[in-house]
Amino acid sequence: MKDKRWFIFIIGFFVVLAGVGFWGYRQSTERRQLEVTLNNNYYRTFYELTENVQYLTVLLSKILVAEAPNQDRLIFMEIWQRANAAQINLTQLPLPDTMMIRTSKFFTQVGDYAYSFFKADTPVVKTKEKWETLNRLYKKADSLNTELADIEKQLTQGKLYLSELKEGVSGVIQREKPKLARASFKDIEKHMEDIPVLIYDGPFSEHLEKRKPRAISGAKITAPRAQSIALTFMEQQSSNGKYQVKKINLDRGKIPAYRVELVSRPLLSKKDRITLAVSQQGGRVLWLTKARKINRPQISLAKAREIARRYLEVRGYKDMVPVYFEVIGGMVIFNFAATQDKVVLYPDQVKVTVALDTGEVTGFEANAFFMTHYKRKLLPPRLTVTQARKKLSPRLQVRSKGRLVVIPTGPEREKLTYEFQGQLDKDTFLIYINALNGQEEKILRVVRNKEGILTL
């Protein structure tokens, strides 16, 4: 009898041991999948940062040789836009606030310095002192560009993983490549120590630094309130249950915000993690990203576009129109622009990312919208659409009826234009004719491929 009991005990022990082993293997596999998914999301943000810094470097080099005042204005406008975009990318990488303070400050200073020149009522005179300052900024941007290119090279060679930047990720990836990514970003921050002192309208131009987003107002909210807002925002979308807050931090960027990390309740999968940024002032959701494995596409782009449109509408973004899209890694990113009286407002854009396997929204970004959106006093056009069409090149085959749109011509400067799509040989263009004076304001070339629709 005792032998039988002992035999049953041994069998039970091995069954439990096998169960524990299987559970451990499953946990390890899910952990690895989570780290890979996180790494992919961070890759996308990092590559956007690299692209913006690369453009920023090129633009700063152009301004050193540009002489025409009109050309200067255009370049300064683009510098401002790229610097702000780079700063947004930086805030979306899971870096501690203390790690990239100088780099963030550099983007702020470059953007505001360029803006101070652009807003000037008279043409900018590049004195020797100003030229030397711009040259120092160019060299600093070029150095940063080189550093980022080196990190990018290590990423492509598999020597570096961005997921290790995230606190709490301590699985296989982090064990194999301990602290390499953090060390690389710390090196960048160290090289940013000697940022040039900028003098424009007073040291550091405090009135520009204090410029506020147009669409954010109200009192400052507390961390618990930010948690509640994040949960409400997510539960409008989810049919899988509730979410609970795992972590919350305050990020101090162009728009100070609480970064809230959520997990599903009950925990459906360790891969099911969502991070949102909720503005400290007013409690508006600035962006959202969900890290999960993306499987083979199952839904059409048209269906994904409708999902994105409904997602915005439920959250109060009404009368938005899709303007561009891009397909990346089984996901599609749609750019939607706001409208006012049927006029498309290109500065006021929101991005929505839809996973093409299930149609789930895995990303949302409204930073640009909150910086620029307000009810505009639109002047009635002095030209009809027919009159504006006559301003187009006779060599162009016009493919659209034309519509009224507002386009940015610089920080806090916009123009009401007619947008026409036209074709010359195999190339497609968007041409913008001023609706008040008939001048040609801008030309963009449209690039269509399987990845989406982009403009150059």
Short mmCIF file of C-alpha atoms in Angstrom, two decimals:
data_model
loop_
_atom_site.label_atom_id
_atom_site.label_comp_id
_atom_site.label_asym_id
_atom_site.label_seq_id
_atom_site.Cartn_x
_atom_site.Cartn_y
_atom_site.Cartn_z
CA MET A 1 0.00 0.00 0.00
CA LYS A 2 2.84 2.29 0.92
CA ASP A 3 4.59 1.47 -2.36
CA LYS A 4 1.44 2.40 -4.26
CA ARG A 5 1.20 5.71 -2.43
CA TRP A 6 4.85 6.37 -3.09
CA PHE A 7 4.34 5.57 -6.78
CA ILE A 8 1.35 7.96 -6.98
CA PHE A 9 3.39 10.64 -5.21
CA ILE A 10 6.26 10.25 -7.69
CA ILE A 11 3.89 10.42 -10.68
CA GLY A 12 2.16 13.49 -9.21
CA PHE A 13 5.48 15.17 -8.56
CA PHE A 14 6.58 14.76 -12.17
CA VAL A 15 3.19 15.94 -13.46
CA VAL A 16 3.47 19.10 -11.35
CA LEU A 17 7.09 19.54 -12.43
CA ALA A 18 6.09 19.20 -16.09
CA GLY A 19 3.26 21.69 -15.56
CA VAL A 20 5.61 24.19 -13.95
CA GLY A 21 8.08 23.69 -16.77
CA PHE A 22 5.40 24.28 -19.40
CA TRP A 23 4.16 27.37 -17.55
CA GLY A 24 7.71 28.69 -17.34
CA TYR A 25 8.27 28.04 -21.04
CA ARG A 26 5.01 29.79 -21.94
CA GLN A 27 5.87 32.78 -19.74
CA SER A 28 9.32 32.99 -21.32
CA THR A 29 7.83 32.82 -24.83
CA GLU A 30 5.26 35.53 -24.08
CA ARG A 31 7.99 37.67 -22.54
CA ARG A 32 10.13 37.35 -25.64
CA GLN A 33 7.15 38.22 -27.89
CA LEU A 34 6.41 41.28 -25.76
CA GLU A 35 10.00 42.47 -25.98
CA VAL A 36 10.06 41.98 -29.76
CA THR A 37 6.77 43.90 -30.13
CA LEU A 38 7.97 46.73 -27.90
CA ASN A 39 11.21 46.83 -29.85
CA ASN A 40 9.30 47.18 -33.16
CA ASN A 41 7.26 50.14 -31.85
CA TYR A 42 10.35 51.85 -30.53
CA TYR A 43 12.13 51.20 -33.85
CA ARG A 44 9.44 53.11 -35.73
CA THR A 45 9.69 56.09 -33.38
CA PHE A 46 13.49 56.00 -33.46
CA TYR A 47 13.58 55.94 -37.27
CA GLU A 48 11.21 58.93 -37.37
CA LEU A 49 13.56 60.73 -34.95
CA THR A 50 16.55 59.86 -37.14
CA GLU A 51 14.77 61.13 -40.26
CA ASN A 52 13.79 64.42 -38.61
CA VAL A 53 17.32 65.04 -37.33
CA GLN A 54 18.73 64.22 -40.76
CA TYR A 55 16.42 66.76 -42.41
CA LEU A 56 17.19 69.26 -39.65
CA THR A 57 20.92 68.94 -40.36
CA VAL A 58 20.40 69.46 -44.10
CA LEU A 59 18.19 72.51 -43.52
CA LEU A 60 20.70 74.12 -41.15
CA SER A 61 23.41 73.63 -43.78
CA LYS A 62 21.16 75.24 -46.40
CA ILE A 63 20.51 78.32 -44.27
CA LEU A 64 24.27 78.93 -44.06
CA VAL A 65 24.47 79.48 -47.82
CA ALA A 66 21.01 80.92 -48.56
CA GLU A 67 20.94 84.63 -49.41
CA ALA A 68 17.43 85.36 -50.71
CA PRO A 69 15.12 86.56 -47.87
CA ASN A 70 12.16 84.55 -49.19
CA GLN A 71 14.29 81.40 -49.27
CA ASP A 72 15.48 82.09 -45.73
CA ARG A 73 11.89 82.26 -44.49
CA LEU A 74 10.97 78.92 -46.03
CA ILE A 75 14.03 77.22 -44.59
CA PHE A 76 13.50 78.68 -41.11
CA MET A 77 9.89 77.46 -41.23
CA GLU A 78 11.02 73.91 -42.06
CA ILE A 79 13.70 73.99 -39.35
CA TRP A 80 11.04 74.92 -36.79
CA GLN A 81 8.77 72.08 -37.95
CA ARG A 82 11.50 69.42 -37.96
CA ALA A 83 12.84 70.45 -34.55
CA ASN A 84 9.38 70.18 -33.01
CA ALA A 85 8.75 66.82 -34.68
CA ALA A 86 12.09 65.49 -33.39
CA GLN A 87 11.21 66.58 -29.87
CA ILE A 88 7.87 64.73 -30.06
CA ASN A 89 9.71 61.58 -31.23
CA LEU A 90 12.12 61.90 -28.31
CA THR A 91 9.28 62.02 -25.76
CA GLN A 92 7.80 58.80 -27.20
CA LEU A 93 10.94 56.77 -26.56
CA PRO A 94 10.92 55.15 -23.10
CA LEU A 95 13.82 57.23 -21.80
CA PRO A 96 14.06 58.60 -18.25
CA ASP A 97 13.42 62.36 -18.12
CA THR A 98 16.92 62.97 -16.78
CA MET A 99 18.64 61.14 -19.62
CA MET A 100 17.76 63.45 -22.54
CA ILE A 101 17.26 66.89 -20.95
CA ARG A 102 19.99 68.59 -22.99
CA THR A 103 18.93 66.96 -26.26
CA SER A 104 15.32 68.02 -25.72
CA LYS A 105 16.51 71.53 -24.88
CA PHE A 106 18.55 71.58 -28.11
CA PHE A 107 15.46 70.81 -30.22
CA THR A 108 13.50 73.50 -28.36
CA GLN A 109 16.19 76.12 -28.87
CA VAL A 110 16.73 75.33 -32.54
CA GLY A 111 12.99 75.45 -33.22
CA ASP A 112 12.44 78.68 -31.32
CA TYR A 113 15.55 80.30 -32.80
CA ALA A 114 14.30 79.52 -36.31
CA TYR A 115 10.82 80.72 -35.38
CA SER A 116 12.17 84.05 -34.11
CA PHE A 117 13.72 84.69 -37.53
CA PHE A 118 10.64 83.55 -39.41
CA LYS A 119 8.25 85.79 -37.49
CA ALA A 120 10.42 88.89 -38.04
CA ASP A 121 8.55 91.64 -39.92
CA THR A 122 11.67 92.59 -41.86
CA PRO A 123 14.03 90.30 -43.81
CA VAL A 124 16.59 88.57 -41.62
CA VAL A 125 20.09 90.03 -41.80
CA LYS A 126 22.56 87.27 -40.98
CA THR A 127 25.22 89.18 -39.12
CA LYS A 128 28.56 87.53 -38.44
CA GLU A 129 27.40 86.67 -34.92
CA LYS A 130 24.11 85.14 -36.10
CA TRP A 131 25.85 83.19 -38.87
CA GLU A 132 28.36 81.78 -36.38
CA THR A 133 25.50 80.75 -34.06
CA LEU A 134 23.71 79.01 -36.93
CA ASN A 135 26.97 77.31 -37.89
CA ARG A 136 27.44 76.02 -34.34
CA LEU A 137 23.87 74.72 -34.34
CA TYR A 138 24.52 73.00 -37.66
CA LYS A 139 27.66 71.32 -36.31
CA LYS A 140 25.80 70.19 -33.19
CA ALA A 141 22.94 68.80 -35.32
CA ASP A 142 25.45 67.10 -37.62
CA SER A 143 27.12 65.47 -34.62
CA LEU A 144 23.74 64.30 -33.32
CA ASN A 145 22.88 62.98 -36.77
CA THR A 146 26.13 60.97 -36.80
CA GLU A 147 25.42 59.55 -33.33
CA LEU A 148 21.92 58.47 -34.34
CA ALA A 149 23.22 56.94 -37.57
CA ASP A 150 25.67 54.88 -35.52
CA ILE A 151 22.85 53.64 -33.27
CA GLU A 152 20.78 52.84 -36.36
CA LYS A 153 23.67 50.80 -37.76
CA GLN A 154 23.92 48.82 -34.51
CA LEU A 155 20.17 48.22 -34.60
CA THR A 156 20.25 46.81 -38.12
CA GLN A 157 23.18 44.56 -37.19
CA GLY A 158 21.32 43.22 -34.15
CA LYS A 159 23.90 44.60 -31.73
CA LEU A 160 21.38 46.84 -30.00
CA TYR A 161 17.76 46.57 -28.83
CA LEU A 162 15.62 49.57 -27.99
CA SER A 163 13.28 47.56 -25.77
CA GLU A 164 15.93 47.54 -23.04
CA LEU A 165 15.31 51.27 -22.59
CA LYS A 166 12.01 50.40 -20.92
CA GLU A 167 12.26 49.90 -17.20
CA GLY A 168 11.06 46.50 -16.09
CA VAL A 169 11.91 44.69 -19.33
CA SER A 170 14.52 42.26 -18.07
CA GLY A 171 14.02 39.23 -20.24
CA VAL A 172 16.18 37.56 -22.87
CA ILE A 173 16.91 40.70 -24.88
CA GLN A 174 18.09 42.67 -21.89
CA ARG A 175 20.23 39.83 -20.61
CA GLU A 176 21.92 39.44 -23.97
CA LYS A 177 22.55 43.17 -24.55
CA PRO A 178 22.76 44.77 -21.10
CA LYS A 179 22.43 48.54 -21.05
CA LEU A 180 23.87 49.09 -24.54
CA ALA A 181 20.97 51.26 -25.74
CA ARG A 182 20.94 53.35 -22.57
CA ALA A 183 24.71 53.82 -22.85
CA SER A 184 24.35 55.00 -26.46
CA PHE A 185 21.72 57.62 -25.57
CA LYS A 186 23.77 58.73 -22.57
CA ASP A 187 26.69 59.34 -24.94
CA ILE A 188 24.43 61.54 -27.07
CA GLU A 189 23.33 63.51 -24.01
CA LYS A 190 26.95 64.00 -22.94
CA HIS A 191 27.86 65.42 -26.35
CA MET A 192 25.03 67.95 -26.04
CA GLU A 193 26.62 69.63 -23.01
CA ASP A 194 28.01 72.60 -24.92
CA ILE A 195 24.83 73.77 -26.66
CA PRO A 196 25.43 77.28 -28.07
CA VAL A 197 23.93 80.13 -26.10
CA LEU A 198 21.20 81.64 -28.27
CA ILE A 199 20.36 85.32 -28.06
CA TYR A 200 17.21 86.43 -29.85
CA ASP A 201 14.68 88.87 -28.42
CA GLY A 202 16.40 88.34 -25.07
CA PRO A 203 18.29 85.34 -23.66
CA PHE A 204 16.47 82.08 -24.50
CA SER A 205 13.49 84.11 -25.77
CA GLU A 206 11.22 83.39 -22.81
CA HIS A 207 8.08 84.64 -24.55
CA LEU A 208 8.59 82.02 -27.27
CA GLU A 209 9.42 79.30 -24.77
CA LYS A 210 6.12 79.99 -23.00
CA ARG A 211 4.06 79.68 -26.18
CA LYS A 212 1.07 77.46 -25.38
CA PRO A 213 -0.82 74.93 -27.50
CA ARG A 214 -3.92 76.57 -28.96
CA ALA A 215 -6.34 73.71 -28.26
CA ILE A 216 -5.39 72.95 -24.66
CA SER A 217 -6.85 74.96 -21.81
CA GLY A 218 -8.13 74.51 -18.29
CA ALA A 219 -6.62 73.78 -14.91
CA LYS A 220 -3.81 71.34 -14.23
CA ILE A 221 -4.97 67.85 -13.39
CA THR A 222 -3.63 65.39 -10.84
CA ALA A 223 -2.10 61.99 -11.54
CA PRO A 224 -5.24 60.14 -10.34
CA ARG A 225 -7.35 62.25 -12.69
CA ALA A 226 -4.98 61.44 -15.58
CA GLN A 227 -5.40 57.75 -14.78
CA SER A 228 -9.19 58.09 -14.92
CA ILE A 229 -9.03 59.93 -18.27
CA ALA A 230 -6.72 57.27 -19.73
CA LEU A 231 -9.02 54.46 -18.60
CA THR A 232 -12.11 56.17 -20.02
CA PHE A 233 -10.35 56.80 -23.34
CA MET A 234 -9.41 53.12 -23.64
CA GLU A 235 -12.70 51.65 -22.47
CA GLN A 236 -14.53 53.50 -25.24
CA GLN A 237 -12.64 51.18 -27.58
CA SER A 238 -12.30 47.86 -25.80
CA SER A 239 -14.82 45.04 -25.89
CA ASN A 240 -12.42 42.73 -24.06
CA GLY A 241 -12.97 44.09 -20.57
CA LYS A 242 -11.54 46.75 -18.32
CA TYR A 243 -8.03 48.09 -17.91
CA GLN A 244 -6.00 48.91 -14.85
CA VAL A 245 -3.10 51.32 -14.37
CA LYS A 246 0.30 49.71 -14.00
CA LYS A 247 2.50 52.81 -13.96
CA ILE A 248 2.31 56.60 -14.32
CA ASN A 249 5.03 59.24 -14.75
CA LEU A 250 5.06 62.96 -15.54
CA ASP A 251 6.92 63.89 -18.74
CA ARG A 252 7.96 67.51 -19.22
CA GLY A 253 8.06 68.20 -22.94
CA LYS A 254 6.59 70.87 -25.18
CA ILE A 255 3.25 69.80 -23.71
CA PRO A 256 3.80 68.46 -20.15
CA ALA A 257 1.88 65.21 -19.82
CA TYR A 258 1.32 62.17 -17.64
CA ARG A 259 2.54 58.97 -19.29
CA VAL A 260 0.09 56.25 -18.20
CA GLU A 261 0.77 52.54 -18.76
CA LEU A 262 -2.25 50.23 -18.72
CA VAL A 263 -2.78 46.47 -18.76
CA SER A 264 -6.02 44.57 -19.37
CA ARG A 265 -8.08 43.31 -16.43
CA PRO A 266 -8.17 40.38 -16.27
CA LEU A 267 -4.74 40.15 -17.88
CA LEU A 268 -5.58 38.59 -21.25
CA SER A 269 -1.97 38.56 -22.35
CA LYS A 270 1.28 39.99 -21.10
CA LYS A 271 1.65 41.47 -24.57
CA ASP A 272 -1.52 43.52 -24.09
CA ARG A 273 0.03 46.76 -22.83
CA ILE A 274 -1.04 50.29 -23.68
CA THR A 275 0.73 53.59 -23.02
CA LEU A 276 -1.07 56.95 -23.21
CA ALA A 277 0.04 60.53 -22.67
CA VAL A 278 -2.51 62.79 -20.93
CA SER A 279 -1.76 66.53 -20.89
CA GLN A 280 -1.16 67.95 -17.43
CA GLN A 281 -3.20 71.00 -18.37
CA GLY A 282 -6.76 70.23 -19.40
CA GLY A 283 -6.39 66.44 -19.33
CA ARG A 284 -6.37 65.79 -23.09
CA VAL A 285 -5.06 62.51 -24.51
CA LEU A 286 -2.08 63.47 -26.70
CA TRP A 287 -1.07 60.05 -27.95
CA LEU A 288 -1.55 56.35 -27.45
CA THR A 289 0.42 53.30 -28.46
CA LYS A 290 -0.37 49.61 -27.96
CA ALA A 291 2.42 47.05 -28.14
CA ARG A 292 1.36 43.68 -29.51
CA LYS A 293 2.29 41.17 -32.15
CA ILE A 294 0.78 41.97 -35.57
CA ASN A 295 -0.32 38.95 -37.60
CA ARG A 296 -1.09 38.56 -41.30
CA PRO A 297 -3.39 41.32 -42.69
CA GLN A 298 -7.07 40.31 -42.86
CA ILE A 299 -8.94 43.58 -43.48
CA SER A 300 -8.92 46.06 -46.35
CA LEU A 301 -7.53 49.59 -46.23
CA ALA A 302 -11.05 50.93 -46.81
CA LYS A 303 -12.37 49.11 -43.75
CA ALA A 304 -9.37 50.23 -41.70
CA ARG A 305 -10.01 53.83 -42.75
CA GLU A 306 -13.62 53.61 -41.59
CA ILE A 307 -12.49 52.12 -38.26
CA ALA A 308 -10.10 55.03 -37.79
CA ARG A 309 -12.78 57.58 -38.70
CA ARG A 310 -15.26 56.10 -36.20
CA TYR A 311 -12.56 55.94 -33.55
CA LEU A 312 -12.01 59.69 -33.88
CA GLU A 313 -15.71 60.50 -34.04
CA VAL A 314 -16.49 58.64 -30.80
CA ARG A 315 -13.78 60.67 -29.07
CA GLY A 316 -15.11 64.01 -30.24
CA TYR A 317 -13.05 64.50 -33.40
CA LYS A 318 -15.90 65.16 -35.80
CA ASP A 319 -15.78 66.27 -39.45
CA MET A 320 -12.24 64.94 -39.92
CA VAL A 321 -11.16 63.92 -43.43
CA PRO A 322 -8.42 61.42 -44.36
CA VAL A 323 -5.55 63.06 -46.23
CA TYR A 324 -2.63 60.59 -46.29
CA PHE A 325 -1.83 57.04 -45.24
CA GLU A 326 1.18 54.79 -44.87
CA VAL A 327 1.41 51.01 -44.35
CA ILE A 328 4.14 49.84 -41.97
CA GLY A 329 4.64 46.32 -40.61
CA GLY A 330 1.06 45.10 -40.93
CA MET A 331 -0.37 48.39 -39.67
CA VAL A 332 -1.73 51.41 -41.52
CA ILE A 333 -1.26 54.97 -40.26
CA PHE A 334 -3.95 57.42 -41.40
CA ASN A 335 -3.56 61.18 -41.24
CA PHE A 336 -6.88 62.98 -40.69
CA ALA A 337 -7.27 66.75 -41.00
CA ALA A 338 -9.92 68.87 -39.32
CA THR A 339 -12.45 70.86 -41.35
CA GLN A 340 -14.28 74.13 -40.79
CA ASP A 341 -17.17 75.15 -43.02
CA LYS A 342 -16.05 72.39 -45.44
CA VAL A 343 -12.55 73.91 -45.64
CA VAL A 344 -9.79 71.37 -44.91
CA LEU A 345 -7.40 72.56 -42.19
CA TYR A 346 -4.10 70.87 -43.00
CA PRO A 347 -2.24 72.17 -39.91
CA ASP A 348 -4.75 70.44 -37.59
CA GLN A 349 -3.94 66.77 -38.12
CA VAL A 350 -4.46 63.62 -36.07
CA LYS A 351 -2.86 60.23 -36.77
CA VAL A 352 -4.61 56.92 -36.16
CA THR A 353 -2.86 53.54 -36.51
CA VAL A 354 -4.97 50.48 -37.29
CA ALA A 355 -3.70 46.88 -37.16
CA LEU A 356 -4.64 45.15 -40.40
CA ASP A 357 -5.00 41.71 -38.78
CA THR A 358 -7.96 42.50 -36.50
CA GLY A 359 -8.82 46.14 -37.20
CA GLU A 360 -7.81 47.18 -33.69
CA VAL A 361 -6.57 50.75 -33.20
CA THR A 362 -3.01 50.44 -31.89
CA GLY A 363 -1.92 54.06 -32.14
CA PHE A 364 -3.22 57.61 -31.85
CA GLU A 365 -1.34 60.92 -32.03
CA ALA A 366 -2.82 64.41 -31.72
CA ASN A 367 0.16 66.58 -30.71
CA ALA A 368 0.04 68.66 -33.89
CA PHE A 369 -3.73 69.06 -33.57
CA PHE A 370 -3.50 70.46 -30.05
CA MET A 371 -0.66 72.82 -30.98
CA THR A 372 -2.54 74.45 -33.88
CA HIS A 373 -6.32 73.85 -33.68
CA TYR A 374 -8.70 76.77 -33.12
CA LYS A 375 -11.78 78.27 -34.78
CA ARG A 376 -10.41 80.40 -37.59
CA LYS A 377 -11.83 83.57 -39.09
CA LEU A 378 -11.78 82.43 -42.69
CA LEU A 379 -12.07 85.21 -45.25
CA PRO A 380 -14.34 84.48 -48.21
CA PRO A 381 -12.25 83.58 -51.30
CA ARG A 382 -11.88 86.33 -53.87
CA LEU A 383 -11.31 83.81 -56.64
CA THR A 384 -13.72 81.14 -57.75
CA VAL A 385 -12.44 77.61 -58.22
CA THR A 386 -12.67 78.14 -62.00
CA GLN A 387 -10.54 81.28 -61.81
CA ALA A 388 -7.99 79.49 -59.62
CA ARG A 389 -7.81 76.56 -62.04
CA LYS A 390 -6.73 78.97 -64.80
CA LYS A 391 -3.61 79.77 -62.76
CA LEU A 392 -2.33 76.20 -63.20
CA SER A 393 0.31 75.27 -65.76
CA PRO A 394 -1.25 74.41 -69.14
CA ARG A 395 1.12 71.41 -69.25
CA LEU A 396 -0.63 69.90 -66.25
CA GLN A 397 -3.53 67.48 -66.63
CA VAL A 398 -5.89 68.48 -63.81
CA ARG A 399 -7.38 65.42 -62.08
CA SER A 400 -9.53 67.04 -59.37
CA LYS A 401 -12.29 69.62 -59.12
CA GLY A 402 -10.36 71.66 -56.59
CA ARG A 403 -11.20 72.30 -52.94
CA LEU A 404 -10.56 74.99 -50.36
CA VAL A 405 -7.85 74.16 -47.84
CA VAL A 406 -5.79 76.03 -45.27
CA ILE A 407 -2.06 75.29 -45.51
CA PRO A 408 0.72 76.29 -43.08
CA THR A 409 3.22 78.81 -44.41
CA GLY A 410 5.14 79.05 -41.16
CA PRO A 411 4.67 78.99 -37.40
CA GLU A 412 1.31 80.64 -36.72
CA ARG A 413 1.04 81.69 -40.37
CA GLU A 414 -1.45 80.14 -42.75
CA LYS A 415 -3.05 80.80 -46.12
CA LEU A 416 -6.41 79.92 -47.64
CA THR A 417 -5.81 78.14 -50.94
CA TYR A 418 -7.42 75.98 -53.58
CA GLU A 419 -5.91 72.50 -53.78
CA PHE A 420 -5.71 70.85 -57.19
CA GLN A 421 -4.36 67.44 -58.12
CA GLY A 422 -2.67 67.26 -61.49
CA GLN A 423 -0.50 64.95 -63.53
CA LEU A 424 2.53 65.49 -65.74
CA ASP A 425 3.62 62.32 -67.52
CA LYS A 426 3.79 59.69 -64.74
CA ASP A 427 4.16 62.14 -61.87
CA THR A 428 1.26 63.37 -59.73
CA PHE A 429 1.31 66.77 -58.03
CA LEU A 430 -0.73 68.82 -55.57
CA ILE A 431 -0.77 72.52 -56.42
CA TYR A 432 -1.98 75.20 -54.03
CA ILE A 433 -3.34 78.48 -55.44
CA ASN A 434 -3.97 81.38 -53.06
CA ALA A 435 -7.76 81.88 -52.89
CA LEU A 436 -7.36 85.62 -52.24
CA ASN A 437 -4.74 86.74 -54.78
CA GLY A 438 -4.24 83.81 -57.18
CA GLN A 439 -0.56 83.27 -56.40
CA GLU A 440 0.91 79.78 -56.55
CA GLU A 441 1.77 79.06 -52.91
CA LYS A 442 3.10 75.52 -52.93
CA ILE A 443 3.69 72.42 -55.07
CA LEU A 444 3.94 68.90 -53.64
CA ARG A 445 4.76 65.73 -55.54
CA VAL A 446 2.58 62.76 -54.60
CA VAL A 447 4.26 59.39 -54.17
CA ARG A 448 1.92 56.40 -54.38
CA ASN A 449 3.14 52.88 -53.68
CA LYS A 450 2.04 49.78 -51.79
CA GLU A 451 3.17 51.45 -48.55
CA GLY A 452 0.75 54.36 -48.98
CA ILE A 453 0.39 57.93 -50.19
CA LEU A 454 3.05 60.45 -49.23
CA THR A 455 4.05 63.90 -50.44
CA LEU A 456 7.45 65.43 -51.15
#
